[in-house]
Tab-separated table of C-alpha atoms in Angstrom:
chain	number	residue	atom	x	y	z
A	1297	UNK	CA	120.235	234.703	137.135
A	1298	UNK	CA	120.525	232.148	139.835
A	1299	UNK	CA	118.877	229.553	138.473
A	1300	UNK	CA	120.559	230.612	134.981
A	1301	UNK	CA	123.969	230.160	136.450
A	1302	UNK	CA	124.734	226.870	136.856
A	1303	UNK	CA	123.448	225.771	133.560
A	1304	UNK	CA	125.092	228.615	131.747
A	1305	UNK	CA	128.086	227.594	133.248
A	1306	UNK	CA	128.245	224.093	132.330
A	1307	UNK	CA	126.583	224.764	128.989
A	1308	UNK	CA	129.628	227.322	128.322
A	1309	UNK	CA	132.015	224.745	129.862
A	1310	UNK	CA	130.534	221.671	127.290
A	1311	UNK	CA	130.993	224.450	124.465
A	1312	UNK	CA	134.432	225.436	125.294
A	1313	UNK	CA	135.519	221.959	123.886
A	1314	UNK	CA	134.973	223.195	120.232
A	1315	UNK	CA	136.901	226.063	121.024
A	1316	UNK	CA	134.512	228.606	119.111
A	1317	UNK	CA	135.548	231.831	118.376
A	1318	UNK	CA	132.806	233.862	120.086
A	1319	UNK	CA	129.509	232.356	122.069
A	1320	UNK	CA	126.261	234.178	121.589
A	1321	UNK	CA	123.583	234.307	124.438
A	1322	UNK	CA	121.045	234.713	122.116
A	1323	UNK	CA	118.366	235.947	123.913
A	1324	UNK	CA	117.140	238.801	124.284
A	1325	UNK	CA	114.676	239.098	126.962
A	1326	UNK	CA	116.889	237.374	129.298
A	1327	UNK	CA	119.593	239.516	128.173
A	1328	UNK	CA	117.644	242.746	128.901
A	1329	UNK	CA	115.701	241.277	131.924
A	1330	UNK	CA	117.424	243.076	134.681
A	1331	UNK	CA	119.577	246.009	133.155
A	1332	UNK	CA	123.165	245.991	132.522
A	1333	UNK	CA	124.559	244.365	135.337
A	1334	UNK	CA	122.698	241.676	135.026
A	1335	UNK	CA	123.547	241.355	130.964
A	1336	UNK	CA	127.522	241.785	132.426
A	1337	UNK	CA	127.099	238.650	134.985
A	1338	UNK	CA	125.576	236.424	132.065
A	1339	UNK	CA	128.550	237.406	129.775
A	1340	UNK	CA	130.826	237.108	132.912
A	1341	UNK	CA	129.889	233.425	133.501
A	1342	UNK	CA	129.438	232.226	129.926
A	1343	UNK	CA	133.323	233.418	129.636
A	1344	UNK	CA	135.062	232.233	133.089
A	1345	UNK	CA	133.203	228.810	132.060
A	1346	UNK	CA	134.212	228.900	128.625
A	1347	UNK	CA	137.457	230.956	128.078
A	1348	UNK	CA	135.573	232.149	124.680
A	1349	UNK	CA	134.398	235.597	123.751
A	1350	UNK	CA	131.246	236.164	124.778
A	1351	UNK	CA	128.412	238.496	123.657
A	1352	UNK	CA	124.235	238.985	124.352
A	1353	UNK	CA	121.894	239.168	122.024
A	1354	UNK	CA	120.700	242.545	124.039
A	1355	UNK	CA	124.495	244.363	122.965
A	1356	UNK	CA	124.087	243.437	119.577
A	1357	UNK	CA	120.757	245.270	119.275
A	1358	UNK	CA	122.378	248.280	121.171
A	1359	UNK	CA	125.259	248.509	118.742
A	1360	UNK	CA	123.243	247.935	115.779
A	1361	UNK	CA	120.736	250.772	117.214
A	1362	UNK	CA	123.923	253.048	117.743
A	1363	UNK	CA	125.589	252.406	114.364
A	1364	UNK	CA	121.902	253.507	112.950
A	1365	UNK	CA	121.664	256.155	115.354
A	1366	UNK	CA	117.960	255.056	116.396
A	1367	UNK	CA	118.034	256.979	119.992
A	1368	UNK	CA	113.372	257.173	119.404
A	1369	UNK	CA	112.159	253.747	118.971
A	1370	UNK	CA	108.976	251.816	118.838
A	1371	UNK	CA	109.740	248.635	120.634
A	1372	UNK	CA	107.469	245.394	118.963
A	1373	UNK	CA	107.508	242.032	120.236
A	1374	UNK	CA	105.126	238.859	121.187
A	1375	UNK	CA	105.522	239.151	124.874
A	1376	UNK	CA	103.505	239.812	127.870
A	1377	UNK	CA	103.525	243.260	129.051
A	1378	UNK	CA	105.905	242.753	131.545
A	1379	UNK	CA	108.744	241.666	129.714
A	1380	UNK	CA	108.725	244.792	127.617
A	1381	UNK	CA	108.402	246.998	130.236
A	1382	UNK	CA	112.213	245.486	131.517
A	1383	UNK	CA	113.488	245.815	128.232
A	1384	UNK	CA	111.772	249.366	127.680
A	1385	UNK	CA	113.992	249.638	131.424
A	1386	UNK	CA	117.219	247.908	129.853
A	1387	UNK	CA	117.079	250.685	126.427
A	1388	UNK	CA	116.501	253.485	128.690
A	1389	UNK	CA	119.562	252.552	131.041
A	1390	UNK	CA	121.275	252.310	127.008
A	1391	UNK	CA	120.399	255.821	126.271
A	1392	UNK	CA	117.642	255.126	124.335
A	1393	UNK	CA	113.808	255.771	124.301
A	1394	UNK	CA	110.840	253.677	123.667
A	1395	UNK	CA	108.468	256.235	122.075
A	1396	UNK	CA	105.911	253.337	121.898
A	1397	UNK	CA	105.459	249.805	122.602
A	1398	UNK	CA	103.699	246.713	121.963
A	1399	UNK	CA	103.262	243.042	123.084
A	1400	UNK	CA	101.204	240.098	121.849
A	1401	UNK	CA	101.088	238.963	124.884
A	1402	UNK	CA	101.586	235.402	123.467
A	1403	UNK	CA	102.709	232.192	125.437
A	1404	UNK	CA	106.506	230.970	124.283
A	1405	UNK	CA	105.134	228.502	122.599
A	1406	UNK	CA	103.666	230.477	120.079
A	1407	UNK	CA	106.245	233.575	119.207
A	1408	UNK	CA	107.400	231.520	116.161
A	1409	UNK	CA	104.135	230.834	114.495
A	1410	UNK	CA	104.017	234.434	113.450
A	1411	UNK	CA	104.210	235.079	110.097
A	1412	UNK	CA	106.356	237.520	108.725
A	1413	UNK	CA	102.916	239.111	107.158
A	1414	UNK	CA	101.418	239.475	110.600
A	1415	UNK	CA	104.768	240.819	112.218
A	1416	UNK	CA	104.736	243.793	108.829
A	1417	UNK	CA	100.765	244.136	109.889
A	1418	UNK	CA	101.465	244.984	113.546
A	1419	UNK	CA	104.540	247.153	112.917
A	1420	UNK	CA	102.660	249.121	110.949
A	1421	UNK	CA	99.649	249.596	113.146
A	1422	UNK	CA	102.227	250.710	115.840
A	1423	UNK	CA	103.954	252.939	113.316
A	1424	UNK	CA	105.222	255.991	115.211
A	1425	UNK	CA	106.410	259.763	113.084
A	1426	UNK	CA	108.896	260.600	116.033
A	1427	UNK	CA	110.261	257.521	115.740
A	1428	UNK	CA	113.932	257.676	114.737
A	1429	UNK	CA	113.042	253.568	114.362
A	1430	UNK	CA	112.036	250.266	114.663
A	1431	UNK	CA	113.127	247.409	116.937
A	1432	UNK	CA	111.196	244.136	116.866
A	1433	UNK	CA	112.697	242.017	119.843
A	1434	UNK	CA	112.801	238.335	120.094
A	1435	UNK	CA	115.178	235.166	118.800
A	1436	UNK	CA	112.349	232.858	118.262
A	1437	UNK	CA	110.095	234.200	115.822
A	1438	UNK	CA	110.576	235.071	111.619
A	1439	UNK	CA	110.474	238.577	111.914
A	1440	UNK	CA	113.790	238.702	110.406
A	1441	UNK	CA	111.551	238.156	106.623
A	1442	UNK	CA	109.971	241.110	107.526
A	1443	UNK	CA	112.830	243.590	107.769
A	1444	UNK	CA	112.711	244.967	104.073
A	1445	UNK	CA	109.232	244.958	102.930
A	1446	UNK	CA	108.583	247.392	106.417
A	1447	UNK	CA	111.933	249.361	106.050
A	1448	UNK	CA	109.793	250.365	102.662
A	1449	UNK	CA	107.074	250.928	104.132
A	1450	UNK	CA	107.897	253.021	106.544
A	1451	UNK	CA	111.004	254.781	105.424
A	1452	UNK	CA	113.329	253.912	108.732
A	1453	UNK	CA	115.417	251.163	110.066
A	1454	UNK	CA	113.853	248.205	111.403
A	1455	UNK	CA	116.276	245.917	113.726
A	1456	UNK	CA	115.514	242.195	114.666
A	1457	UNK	CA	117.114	240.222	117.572
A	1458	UNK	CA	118.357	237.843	115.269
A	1459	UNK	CA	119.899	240.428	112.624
A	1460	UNK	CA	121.692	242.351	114.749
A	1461	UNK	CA	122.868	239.110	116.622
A	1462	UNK	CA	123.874	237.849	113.079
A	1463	UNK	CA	125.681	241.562	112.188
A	1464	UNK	CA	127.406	241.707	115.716
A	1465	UNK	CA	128.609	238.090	115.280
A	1466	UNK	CA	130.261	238.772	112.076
A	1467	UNK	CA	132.242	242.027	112.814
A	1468	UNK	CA	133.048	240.603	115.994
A	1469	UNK	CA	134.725	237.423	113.601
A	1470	UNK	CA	135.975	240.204	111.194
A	1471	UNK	CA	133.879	238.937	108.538
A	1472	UNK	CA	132.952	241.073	105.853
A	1473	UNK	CA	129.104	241.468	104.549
A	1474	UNK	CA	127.623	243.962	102.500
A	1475	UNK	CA	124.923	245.820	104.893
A	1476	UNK	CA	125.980	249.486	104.122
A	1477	UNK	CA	124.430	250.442	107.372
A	1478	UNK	CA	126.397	248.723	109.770
C-alpha cells in the first residue's frame, strides 16, 4: 500500500476532473492482498483524492457471493500460489470458505491469453460437490465468456472479477439489468 498510495492518489485526483459517479479499483488481488483494512485504506485514498464514490473490485465479488449465498467456494485463478492463499485469507476474514483452490501459476503477462475454453477446462477439473460455488478471480483475463457454458455444466453460480465489478457498478449507479440473481 505504500508504494500504491501516492499513485492512487494522484490517479484519483487526475480522475476527479470528470467528476464520475463512482471509481472502481478494479483489481482484485490487490484488493484482497492484505484483508479488509487494507481494501478500506485503498478505498479511503481513492476517495479523499477524488471526492467520488469509491468501490474494489474485492467488495463487488463479496456482495455478488452474498446476494448468491455462495458461503463454500472453489476459488480459480492464474496466479502463483501465494496470491491465492491472501485472497483464500481476505474470503475467510468475509465469512466465506475456500473448499478448494487453484492457481496457474502464470506470469502477468500471460493471465489474458487464456481462453475462455481453457478457463471452462480447469474449472471443471477443480469441480468441487460441497461447493455452494464458483469464483474465478482476476480483471485481466476472458473468463467472463466462460460464465454460462460452466454454470451448465456444473449446475451452480460461477462469479468473475469483472462481472461482479460490472453488477456492483450498476446497482451502485441505480441502473437496471436483467440478471435475476443479483
Amino acid at each position: 500500500l505504500a508504494e500504491l498510495q501516492k499513485s492512487l492518489a494522484e490517479t484519483a485526483q487526475a480522475l476527479s476532473d470528470t467528476k464520475p459517479s463512482l471509481i472502481v479499483f478494479h483489481c482484485t488481488a490487490n484488493s484482497m492482498e492484505n484483508g479488509l483494512a487494507h481494501e478500506a485504506a485503498i478505498v479511503e485514498i481513492v476517495q479523499s483524492a477524488s471526492g467520488c464514490e469509491t468501490i474494489t473490485t474485492a467488495q463487488a465479488i463479496t456482495a455478488a457471493l452474498n446476494r448468491l449465498a455462495i458461503k463454500k467456494l472453489v476459488l480459480i485463478s492464474p496466479y502463483v500460489k501465494q496470491t491465492n492463499e491472501r485472497e483464500i485469507q481476505y474470503l475467510s476474514e468475509c465469512g466465506f470458505k475456500v473448499v478448494h483452490e487453484c492457481g496457474l501459476g502464470l506470469d502477468s503477462d500471460g493471465y489474458i491469453a487464456v481462453t475462455p475454453q481453457e478457463w471452462i477446462r480447469v474449472v471443471t477439473e477443480n469441480a468441487r460437490p460441497d461447493a455452494d460455488g464458483y469464483l474465478l478471480s482476476c480483471t485481466n483475463t476472458r473468463m467472463i465468456e466462460a460464465i454460462e457454458e460452466l454454470e451448465q455444466q456444473l449446475g451452480k453460480a460461477v462469479i468473475t472479477s469483472n462481472q461482479a465489478t460490472l453488477w456492483a457498478c450498476l446497482k451502485n449507479l441505480g441502473v437496471a439489468y436483467s440478471d435475476h440473481r443479483l
